[in-house]
Amino acid sequence: MVAIIYIIVFALALSLAAKQIRNTVIAVALLFPMFFYSVGLIGVQYKAYPEHDDQYIARTLQVQNALAQDAHSVLERIKNADVQLNTNYSLLLERSAISNWTHMIPESLQTSLSNMGYSTVFTRTLDSGGSVFTDALLGITNTLTVDTADSNLYRFRQKAGDFNYYDNIYTLPFGITADKTILNNLSYDICASQNALYQSITGTEGEILHKLQRTASSGQSKIISAATTGGNGYSYQIQITGKEVLYFWSASTNLNIYVNGQAVKIPSYNMPDNLKYKQNFNNKLIALGTFEDESISVTVTGNNKFSSDSINFATLSLEKMDALTELFSGYNSQPVVGDASLSMTIAADSSDKYAFIPVCYDKGWSCTVNGEEIQIEKAAGSFMAIPLQNGANQIEMRFLPVGLIPGIIISAVTLLCVAGLIWLCVARKRPVAIPAPVLTIAEYVFFAVLAAAVLLIYVMPILYSVYQTFYKG
């Protein structure tokens, strides 16, 4: 409706003969929405909570100062597992992380990380969630937490401000090889996604993240029993076989989780002791602990009734993680990072292998292998894969933002045109007379573009909402 009114106003304005009146009507039509949205909504009651406190920069800089002597590569990521630092903390720490608050990441990256079990919120990716396996695959080598972390997964290094700084026990080298299935998009099923990645880099049919069921093969962990509690909830008895990390996730909200009678914390930003699942900053995989050859009880309760079908448990075998890290223990791609380049040397045992690069795919990357230019493929929905030759592969990657060269050319031509017009005006000592037909055409083109922009801003969101509601709802 607003768009239609704007089109009518502009059409009437363009039809007015008096130039001053026409320009005044157009100016008011342009300024009104700016005025309304800048001051018109002041005083509107809306329940909101500040996301950030005024100390987050100071806390992050304390961590940075404490870790000043810690040597690391730009290819080694850090993880704030309990999300007690602002989402863009990695920028302040000058460390790589999957946590991102630039609002400019491609949707495919957020989708891929979500399919791996990492939390996302709005247009951001978060550190919370994921598994020991995906952390290792994505090059996460260090972890920050306020509380004490699981000693089976993390090795304490030092205190860093209010945080504990750990070395991840399970890590994988950069640029490991994978088969062609690494090119497939990831499934929305977290277990299927992680198992597909595991199978791609190991060349086996095994699974790394085993979803628990009431029935299981011999030697696998399983749910022994499940029953409803007196209120809104369910009680599970789970048999762990071997040494495994137990994970939980659910589509339901406002849940409390108890393991052997102890409440499980679901930390979220500024809420380190939160007990409710889900939270904005912690809404996917939750590690319930590491257990070995034992039976444990897990109780899940909610504020309201919820279906047991929404409750999921999975285990990750640390014996398989030991074997995986041993498999790549002697692997070294010798990565060398430049300002806009990356070089590696990778040995492949066949010509159908790919180097998995856990960096977001971008068309600005170019690559040569042994001097031959090759096409970089998209891996796991949003990362990069480089096809390898049998034997040694010298890989050289360069990054040049798409559109940079055309942008420079357009800017240079525009600058020359403006400079030429200025010189022409100065040389002739009077303004350049632009023919009336040219001005008229320019006016109509300008307002046509403006009307199209209004349609795009006001109408397209409505049409998209209708489409989502009736065709995808």
Short mmCIF file of C-alpha atoms in Angstrom, two decimals:
data_model
loop_
_atom_site.label_atom_id
_atom_site.label_comp_id
_atom_site.label_asym_id
_atom_site.label_seq_id
_atom_site.Cartn_x
_atom_site.Cartn_y
_atom_site.Cartn_z
CA MET A 1 0.00 0.00 0.00
CA VAL A 2 2.82 2.37 0.93
CA ALA A 3 4.59 1.63 -2.35
CA ILE A 4 1.43 2.36 -4.36
CA ILE A 5 0.95 5.69 -2.57
CA TYR A 6 4.56 6.62 -3.26
CA ILE A 7 4.22 5.77 -6.96
CA ILE A 8 1.05 7.91 -7.22
CA VAL A 9 2.75 10.81 -5.41
CA PHE A 10 5.78 10.71 -7.69
CA ALA A 11 3.61 10.37 -10.80
CA LEU A 12 1.53 13.40 -9.80
CA ALA A 13 4.67 15.33 -8.91
CA LEU A 14 6.21 14.68 -12.30
CA SER A 15 3.03 15.89 -14.00
CA LEU A 16 3.07 19.24 -12.23
CA ALA A 17 4.00 22.13 -14.50
CA ALA A 18 5.37 24.41 -11.78
CA LYS A 19 8.95 23.36 -11.16
CA GLN A 20 9.13 24.69 -7.58
CA ILE A 21 5.95 22.90 -6.52
CA ARG A 22 7.07 19.70 -8.24
CA ASN A 23 10.45 19.71 -6.50
CA THR A 24 8.85 20.54 -3.13
CA VAL A 25 6.41 17.61 -3.35
CA ILE A 26 9.21 15.22 -4.29
CA ALA A 27 11.46 16.50 -1.48
CA VAL A 28 8.70 16.05 1.13
CA ALA A 29 7.98 12.53 -0.15
CA LEU A 30 11.64 11.63 0.23
CA LEU A 31 12.17 13.26 3.63
CA PHE A 32 8.96 12.04 5.32
CA PRO A 33 9.98 8.38 5.80
CA MET A 34 13.43 9.48 7.01
CA PHE A 35 11.80 11.78 9.58
CA PHE A 36 9.23 9.16 10.63
CA TYR A 37 11.71 6.35 11.23
CA SER A 38 14.23 8.61 12.97
CA VAL A 39 11.87 10.26 15.47
CA GLY A 40 8.42 8.79 14.93
CA LEU A 41 9.12 5.57 16.80
CA ILE A 42 10.59 7.22 19.89
CA GLY A 43 8.59 6.17 22.92
CA VAL A 44 7.18 3.01 21.39
CA GLN A 45 7.07 0.38 24.12
CA TYR A 46 9.14 -2.64 23.22
CA LYS A 47 10.56 -5.18 25.61
CA ALA A 48 14.23 -5.57 24.78
CA TYR A 49 17.42 -6.44 26.58
CA PRO A 50 20.86 -5.01 25.91
CA GLU A 51 22.95 -7.65 24.23
CA HIS A 52 26.30 -6.21 25.22
CA ASP A 53 27.63 -4.83 28.47
CA ASP A 54 30.08 -1.96 28.61
CA GLN A 55 32.91 -4.23 29.75
CA TYR A 56 33.17 -6.67 26.86
CA ILE A 57 35.98 -4.78 25.12
CA ALA A 58 37.98 -4.53 28.34
CA ARG A 59 37.47 -8.25 29.07
CA THR A 60 38.55 -9.21 25.56
CA LEU A 61 41.64 -7.00 25.72
CA GLN A 62 42.58 -8.63 29.04
CA VAL A 63 42.53 -11.98 27.24
CA GLN A 64 44.58 -10.54 24.39
CA ASN A 65 47.21 -9.15 26.76
CA ALA A 66 47.43 -12.44 28.64
CA LEU A 67 47.96 -14.34 25.39
CA ALA A 68 50.41 -11.85 23.88
CA GLN A 69 53.24 -14.41 23.93
CA ASP A 70 51.14 -17.24 22.52
CA ALA A 71 52.38 -18.01 19.00
CA HIS A 72 49.76 -19.08 16.50
CA SER A 73 49.05 -19.15 12.79
CA VAL A 74 46.19 -17.28 11.14
CA LEU A 75 45.02 -20.74 10.03
CA GLU A 76 44.56 -21.84 13.67
CA ARG A 77 41.20 -20.92 15.10
CA ILE A 78 40.20 -20.15 18.68
CA LYS A 79 36.82 -20.98 20.21
CA ASN A 80 34.94 -19.30 23.05
CA ALA A 81 32.90 -22.42 23.87
CA ASP A 82 30.64 -20.83 26.49
CA VAL A 83 30.06 -17.66 24.40
CA GLN A 84 30.85 -15.26 27.24
CA LEU A 85 32.64 -12.89 24.89
CA ASN A 86 30.99 -10.63 22.34
CA THR A 87 30.41 -12.33 18.98
CA ASN A 88 33.14 -10.27 17.29
CA TYR A 89 35.71 -11.01 20.00
CA SER A 90 38.01 -12.65 17.46
CA LEU A 91 38.53 -9.29 15.73
CA LEU A 92 39.72 -7.79 19.02
CA LEU A 93 41.92 -10.80 19.80
CA GLU A 94 43.29 -10.78 16.25
CA ARG A 95 42.64 -14.53 16.14
CA SER A 96 40.68 -16.54 13.60
CA ALA A 97 37.38 -18.06 14.77
CA ILE A 98 34.11 -19.25 13.30
CA SER A 99 32.33 -16.68 15.47
CA ASN A 100 31.42 -13.80 13.19
CA TRP A 101 29.48 -10.56 13.50
CA THR A 102 30.11 -8.75 10.25
CA HIS A 103 26.61 -9.55 8.91
CA MET A 104 28.28 -10.12 5.55
CA ILE A 105 28.97 -13.85 5.58
CA PRO A 106 27.26 -15.88 2.84
CA GLU A 107 24.12 -17.74 3.85
CA SER A 108 25.75 -20.97 2.70
CA LEU A 109 28.44 -20.66 5.40
CA GLN A 110 25.87 -20.22 8.15
CA THR A 111 23.88 -23.17 6.78
CA SER A 112 26.93 -25.45 6.61
CA LEU A 113 28.02 -24.65 10.16
CA SER A 114 24.46 -25.10 11.42
CA ASN A 115 24.34 -28.51 9.73
CA MET A 116 27.53 -29.41 11.58
CA GLY A 117 25.81 -28.59 14.86
CA TYR A 118 27.09 -25.06 15.53
CA SER A 119 24.78 -22.38 16.87
CA THR A 120 23.68 -19.48 14.70
CA VAL A 121 21.66 -16.36 15.46
CA PHE A 122 20.26 -13.86 12.96
CA THR A 123 23.02 -13.39 10.35
CA ARG A 124 25.83 -14.60 12.62
CA THR A 125 27.76 -17.77 13.20
CA LEU A 126 28.68 -18.67 16.78
CA ASP A 127 31.36 -20.66 18.58
CA SER A 128 28.93 -22.67 20.67
CA GLY A 129 27.97 -26.15 19.52
CA GLY A 130 29.76 -28.42 17.09
CA SER A 131 31.64 -31.52 18.17
CA VAL A 132 35.22 -32.50 18.96
CA PHE A 133 35.47 -33.82 15.40
CA THR A 134 34.20 -30.71 13.60
CA ASP A 135 36.32 -28.46 15.84
CA ALA A 136 39.39 -30.42 14.73
CA LEU A 137 38.31 -30.42 11.07
CA LEU A 138 37.83 -26.63 11.06
CA GLY A 139 41.25 -26.00 12.58
CA ILE A 140 40.17 -25.00 16.09
CA THR A 141 43.28 -25.48 18.23
CA ASN A 142 42.49 -23.45 21.37
CA THR A 143 39.44 -22.91 23.56
CA LEU A 144 38.42 -20.21 26.04
CA THR A 145 35.91 -20.89 28.82
CA VAL A 146 34.93 -19.30 32.11
CA ASP A 147 34.18 -22.65 33.76
CA THR A 148 36.57 -25.59 33.86
CA ALA A 149 36.50 -27.52 30.58
CA ASP A 150 36.44 -31.31 30.12
CA SER A 151 39.99 -32.56 30.71
CA ASN A 152 39.35 -35.43 28.29
CA LEU A 153 39.08 -32.91 25.46
CA TYR A 154 41.11 -29.89 26.55
CA ARG A 155 44.53 -29.37 28.12
CA PHE A 156 44.79 -26.33 30.39
CA ARG A 157 47.43 -23.83 29.28
CA GLN A 158 46.97 -20.69 31.40
CA LYS A 159 44.58 -18.13 32.83
CA ALA A 160 43.66 -15.31 30.44
CA GLY A 161 41.77 -12.56 32.23
CA ASP A 162 38.50 -14.05 33.47
CA PHE A 163 38.94 -17.09 31.24
CA ASN A 164 40.72 -20.40 31.17
CA TYR A 165 42.81 -20.92 28.04
CA TYR A 166 43.14 -24.48 26.74
CA ASP A 167 44.90 -26.40 24.01
CA ASN A 168 42.49 -28.71 22.20
CA ILE A 169 43.71 -32.30 22.62
CA TYR A 170 42.18 -33.37 19.31
CA THR A 171 43.38 -31.38 16.28
CA LEU A 172 43.91 -32.05 12.59
CA PRO A 173 46.45 -30.48 10.22
CA PHE A 174 45.44 -27.84 7.69
CA GLY A 175 44.57 -28.94 4.16
CA ILE A 176 43.93 -32.64 4.74
CA THR A 177 42.92 -34.81 1.79
CA ALA A 178 39.39 -36.08 1.14
CA ASP A 179 37.55 -37.99 -1.55
CA LYS A 180 35.09 -36.45 -3.99
CA THR A 181 32.15 -36.75 -1.56
CA ILE A 182 33.57 -33.67 0.17
CA LEU A 183 31.94 -31.72 -2.69
CA ASN A 184 28.44 -32.70 -1.53
CA ASN A 185 26.27 -30.30 0.43
CA LEU A 186 25.72 -31.21 4.05
CA SER A 187 22.48 -32.71 5.31
CA TYR A 188 20.23 -30.96 7.81
CA ASP A 189 20.72 -34.09 9.93
CA ILE A 190 23.68 -33.26 12.18
CA CYS A 191 24.81 -36.87 12.55
CA ALA A 192 24.56 -37.50 8.80
CA SER A 193 26.59 -34.37 8.07
CA GLN A 194 29.38 -35.17 10.51
CA ASN A 195 29.53 -38.80 9.41
CA ALA A 196 29.70 -37.77 5.74
CA LEU A 197 32.68 -35.51 6.50
CA TYR A 198 34.35 -38.26 8.53
CA GLN A 199 33.88 -40.82 5.77
CA SER A 200 35.19 -38.39 3.17
CA ILE A 201 38.52 -37.78 4.90
CA THR A 202 39.04 -41.35 6.14
CA GLY A 203 37.75 -43.25 3.11
CA THR A 204 35.76 -45.57 5.39
CA GLU A 205 32.07 -46.30 5.88
CA GLY A 206 32.19 -45.79 9.63
CA GLU A 207 30.48 -43.08 11.64
CA ILE A 208 32.01 -40.62 14.06
CA LEU A 209 28.76 -39.31 15.58
CA HIS A 210 26.44 -42.17 16.50
CA LYS A 211 22.80 -41.25 17.04
CA LEU A 212 21.42 -43.21 19.97
CA GLN A 213 18.42 -45.47 19.52
CA ARG A 214 16.64 -48.07 21.64
CA THR A 215 18.27 -50.76 19.52
CA ALA A 216 21.94 -50.83 18.52
CA SER A 217 24.55 -53.17 17.13
CA SER A 218 26.79 -55.03 19.53
CA GLY A 219 29.45 -52.76 21.01
CA GLN A 220 27.48 -49.53 20.38
CA SER A 221 26.05 -47.15 22.94
CA LYS A 222 22.27 -47.09 23.13
CA ILE A 223 19.22 -45.90 25.03
CA ILE A 224 18.29 -48.67 27.44
CA SER A 225 14.98 -47.20 28.55
CA ALA A 226 12.84 -44.09 28.15
CA ALA A 227 9.87 -43.07 30.25
CA THR A 228 7.76 -40.01 30.94
CA THR A 229 8.27 -38.17 34.20
CA GLY A 230 5.52 -37.00 36.51
CA GLY A 231 5.38 -33.61 34.80
CA ASN A 232 6.37 -32.38 31.37
CA GLY A 233 9.45 -34.42 30.64
CA TYR A 234 11.19 -37.69 29.89
CA SER A 235 13.75 -39.83 31.68
CA TYR A 236 16.37 -41.83 29.76
CA GLN A 237 18.79 -44.54 30.81
CA ILE A 238 21.75 -44.59 28.43
CA GLN A 239 24.44 -47.24 28.19
CA ILE A 240 27.81 -45.86 27.09
CA THR A 241 30.15 -48.37 25.48
CA GLY A 242 33.79 -47.37 25.32
CA LYS A 243 34.99 -43.83 26.01
CA GLU A 244 32.61 -41.39 24.39
CA VAL A 245 31.34 -37.81 24.52
CA LEU A 246 27.57 -37.61 24.89
CA TYR A 247 25.78 -34.88 22.92
CA PHE A 248 22.23 -33.55 23.09
CA TRP A 249 20.10 -31.39 20.80
CA SER A 250 16.41 -30.72 20.39
CA ALA A 251 13.90 -28.78 18.34
CA SER A 252 11.98 -27.96 21.54
CA THR A 253 12.67 -24.97 23.76
CA ASN A 254 12.57 -24.05 27.47
CA LEU A 255 14.10 -27.38 28.47
CA ASN A 256 16.10 -28.34 31.54
CA ILE A 257 18.59 -31.21 31.28
CA TYR A 258 19.86 -33.32 34.17
CA VAL A 259 22.66 -35.89 33.91
CA ASN A 260 22.80 -38.30 36.86
CA GLY A 261 20.72 -35.79 38.78
CA GLN A 262 23.00 -32.81 38.08
CA ALA A 263 21.63 -29.83 36.13
CA VAL A 264 23.48 -29.14 32.88
CA LYS A 265 24.49 -25.56 32.18
CA ILE A 266 23.57 -24.07 28.82
CA PRO A 267 25.74 -20.93 28.86
CA SER A 268 24.68 -18.00 26.73
CA TYR A 269 26.08 -14.49 26.41
CA ASN A 270 26.14 -12.81 29.84
CA MET A 271 24.42 -15.91 31.30
CA PRO A 272 27.20 -18.40 32.17
CA ASP A 273 24.97 -20.32 34.61
CA ASN A 274 21.85 -20.49 32.45
CA LEU A 275 20.01 -23.83 32.71
CA LYS A 276 17.47 -23.41 29.90
CA TYR A 277 17.85 -24.88 26.41
CA LYS A 278 17.63 -23.25 23.86
CA GLN A 279 19.20 -19.83 24.11
CA ASN A 280 19.91 -17.33 21.34
CA PHE A 281 23.63 -17.91 21.64
CA ASN A 282 23.55 -21.63 22.36
CA ASN A 283 20.95 -23.51 20.36
CA LYS A 284 22.48 -26.60 18.73
CA LEU A 285 24.75 -29.40 20.00
CA ILE A 286 25.32 -29.52 23.76
CA ALA A 287 28.09 -31.70 25.20
CA LEU A 288 26.74 -33.47 28.30
CA GLY A 289 30.13 -34.92 29.30
CA THR A 290 32.60 -37.71 28.62
CA PHE A 291 31.77 -41.18 29.94
CA GLU A 292 33.38 -44.60 29.73
CA ASP A 293 31.64 -47.98 29.86
CA GLU A 294 28.88 -46.88 32.20
CA SER A 295 25.14 -46.44 32.44
CA ILE A 296 23.93 -42.88 32.97
CA SER A 297 20.53 -41.30 33.50
CA VAL A 298 19.41 -38.20 31.60
CA THR A 299 16.21 -36.34 32.43
CA VAL A 300 14.77 -33.66 30.18
CA THR A 301 11.95 -31.47 31.48
CA GLY A 302 10.12 -28.52 29.95
CA ASN A 303 7.83 -25.68 30.88
CA ASN A 304 5.22 -27.13 28.54
CA LYS A 305 4.49 -30.49 26.98
CA PHE A 306 6.83 -31.51 24.19
CA SER A 307 7.30 -34.56 22.03
CA SER A 308 9.96 -37.14 22.81
CA ASP A 309 10.62 -37.22 19.06
CA SER A 310 12.25 -33.80 19.39
CA ILE A 311 14.90 -35.13 21.81
CA ASN A 312 18.15 -36.37 20.29
CA PHE A 313 21.24 -37.97 21.78
CA ALA A 314 24.47 -38.95 20.03
CA THR A 315 27.87 -40.19 21.12
CA LEU A 316 31.30 -39.48 19.68
CA SER A 317 33.96 -42.13 20.20
CA LEU A 318 37.24 -40.78 21.54
CA GLU A 319 38.89 -44.01 20.42
CA LYS A 320 37.97 -43.08 16.84
CA MET A 321 39.26 -39.56 17.43
CA ASP A 322 42.54 -41.03 18.67
CA ALA A 323 42.75 -43.15 15.51
CA LEU A 324 41.86 -40.16 13.31
CA THR A 325 44.54 -37.89 14.76
CA GLU A 326 47.03 -40.77 14.48
CA LEU A 327 46.07 -41.21 10.81
CA PHE A 328 47.12 -37.63 10.08
CA SER A 329 49.91 -37.40 12.65
CA GLY A 330 52.67 -37.25 10.02
CA TYR A 331 50.69 -35.08 7.61
CA ASN A 332 52.02 -31.58 6.93
CA SER A 333 50.83 -29.43 4.03
CA GLN A 334 53.48 -26.81 4.92
CA PRO A 335 51.05 -23.88 4.55
CA VAL A 336 52.55 -20.43 3.99
CA VAL A 337 50.19 -17.48 4.36
CA GLY A 338 50.70 -14.13 2.62
CA ASP A 339 48.65 -10.93 2.68
CA ALA A 340 46.35 -12.28 -0.04
CA SER A 341 47.86 -15.67 -0.80
CA LEU A 342 48.20 -19.19 0.50
CA SER A 343 50.66 -21.84 -0.66
CA MET A 344 50.87 -25.52 0.32
CA THR A 345 52.60 -28.73 -0.66
CA ILE A 346 50.33 -31.78 -0.48
CA ALA A 347 51.03 -35.39 -1.42
CA ALA A 348 48.10 -37.39 -2.79
CA ASP A 349 47.98 -41.16 -3.32
CA SER A 350 45.58 -40.90 -6.29
CA SER A 351 44.23 -38.38 -8.79
CA ASP A 352 40.69 -38.43 -7.38
CA LYS A 353 41.61 -36.75 -4.09
CA TYR A 354 40.88 -33.20 -2.98
CA ALA A 355 42.55 -30.89 -0.48
CA PHE A 356 39.91 -29.72 2.00
CA ILE A 357 40.49 -26.05 2.86
CA PRO A 358 38.35 -24.99 5.87
CA VAL A 359 38.08 -21.42 4.58
CA CYS A 360 34.86 -19.94 3.21
CA TYR A 361 34.50 -20.37 -0.55
CA ASP A 362 34.73 -17.13 -2.52
CA LYS A 363 34.90 -16.53 -6.27
CA GLY A 364 37.79 -14.16 -5.63
CA TRP A 365 40.14 -17.09 -4.99
CA SER A 366 42.25 -18.45 -7.87
CA CYS A 367 44.55 -21.45 -7.72
CA THR A 368 47.32 -23.27 -9.54
CA VAL A 369 48.47 -26.84 -8.88
CA ASN A 370 51.99 -27.61 -10.09
CA GLY A 371 51.78 -24.48 -12.23
CA GLU A 372 48.50 -25.46 -13.90
CA GLU A 373 45.48 -23.25 -13.28
CA ILE A 374 42.59 -25.21 -11.79
CA GLN A 375 39.03 -24.46 -10.68
CA ILE A 376 38.45 -24.35 -6.92
CA GLU A 377 35.39 -26.41 -5.96
CA LYS A 378 32.90 -25.69 -3.19
CA ALA A 379 33.22 -28.23 -0.36
CA ALA A 380 30.65 -29.20 2.29
CA GLY A 381 28.35 -26.46 1.07
CA SER A 382 30.57 -23.49 1.81
CA PHE A 383 34.28 -24.31 2.12
CA MET A 384 36.94 -24.94 -0.52
CA ALA A 385 38.27 -28.10 -2.15
CA ILE A 386 41.22 -28.25 -4.54
CA PRO A 387 41.50 -31.20 -6.95
CA LEU A 388 44.87 -32.92 -6.60
CA GLN A 389 47.14 -34.86 -8.92
CA ASN A 390 48.67 -38.19 -8.01
CA GLY A 391 51.92 -37.50 -6.16
CA ALA A 392 53.27 -34.13 -5.00
CA ASN A 393 51.09 -31.05 -5.46
CA GLN A 394 52.49 -27.54 -5.17
CA ILE A 395 49.43 -25.37 -4.55
CA GLU A 396 49.44 -21.59 -4.99
CA MET A 397 46.29 -19.66 -4.11
CA ARG A 398 45.67 -15.95 -4.69
CA PHE A 399 42.77 -13.77 -3.59
CA LEU A 400 41.44 -10.78 -5.49
CA PRO A 401 37.96 -9.51 -4.54
CA VAL A 402 35.41 -9.98 -7.29
CA GLY A 403 34.56 -6.62 -8.85
CA LEU A 404 37.68 -4.85 -7.59
CA ILE A 405 39.16 -4.27 -11.07
CA PRO A 406 35.84 -3.20 -12.71
CA GLY A 407 35.23 -0.95 -9.71
CA ILE A 408 38.61 0.72 -10.12
CA ILE A 409 37.98 1.22 -13.84
CA ILE A 410 34.50 2.70 -13.29
CA SER A 411 35.80 5.01 -10.57
CA ALA A 412 38.71 6.14 -12.74
CA VAL A 413 36.47 6.84 -15.75
CA THR A 414 33.99 8.74 -13.55
CA LEU A 415 36.81 10.77 -12.03
CA LEU A 416 38.15 11.64 -15.49
CA CYS A 417 34.67 12.67 -16.67
CA VAL A 418 34.12 14.92 -13.67
CA ALA A 419 37.60 16.42 -14.04
CA GLY A 420 36.90 17.00 -17.75
CA LEU A 421 33.63 18.78 -17.02
CA ILE A 422 35.29 20.95 -14.40
CA TRP A 423 38.09 21.84 -16.81
CA LEU A 424 35.58 22.61 -19.57
CA CYS A 425 33.60 24.93 -17.28
CA VAL A 426 36.75 26.73 -16.16
CA ALA A 427 38.11 27.00 -19.69
CA ARG A 428 34.85 28.44 -21.06
CA LYS A 429 34.37 30.60 -17.94
CA ARG A 430 30.68 29.71 -17.80
CA PRO A 431 28.63 26.61 -16.89
CA VAL A 432 28.11 23.99 -19.54
CA ALA A 433 24.60 24.28 -20.95
CA ILE A 434 22.88 20.90 -20.84
CA PRO A 435 20.09 20.56 -23.43
CA ALA A 436 16.57 20.56 -21.97
CA PRO A 437 15.65 17.14 -23.49
CA VAL A 438 18.66 15.58 -21.77
CA LEU A 439 17.62 17.04 -18.41
CA THR A 440 14.05 15.81 -18.89
CA ILE A 441 15.22 12.29 -19.73
CA ALA A 442 17.57 12.33 -16.73
CA GLU A 443 14.70 13.35 -14.43
CA TYR A 444 12.44 10.57 -15.62
CA VAL A 445 15.22 7.99 -15.39
CA PHE A 446 16.07 9.13 -11.86
CA PHE A 447 12.50 8.90 -10.61
CA ALA A 448 11.94 5.58 -12.39
CA VAL A 449 14.92 4.16 -10.52
CA LEU A 450 13.62 5.69 -7.29
CA ALA A 451 10.18 4.12 -7.82
CA ALA A 452 11.82 0.76 -8.48
CA ALA A 453 13.80 1.09 -5.26
CA VAL A 454 10.63 1.85 -3.31
CA LEU A 455 8.95 -1.21 -4.82
CA LEU A 456 11.95 -3.33 -3.89
CA ILE A 457 12.04 -2.07 -0.31
CA TYR A 458 8.32 -2.16 0.48
CA VAL A 459 6.72 -4.68 -1.89
CA MET A 460 9.29 -7.46 -2.23
CA PRO A 461 9.40 -8.28 1.52
CA ILE A 462 5.61 -8.61 1.50
CA LEU A 463 5.64 -10.88 -1.55
CA TYR A 464 8.44 -12.96 -0.05
CA SER A 465 6.51 -13.34 3.23
CA VAL A 466 3.42 -14.47 1.31
CA TYR A 467 5.53 -16.98 -0.62
CA GLN A 468 7.11 -18.36 2.55
CA THR A 469 3.73 -18.59 4.30
CA PHE A 470 1.67 -20.26 1.59
CA TYR A 471 4.21 -22.18 -0.48
CA LYS A 472 6.87 -23.17 2.05
CA GLY A 473 4.94 -22.97 5.30
#
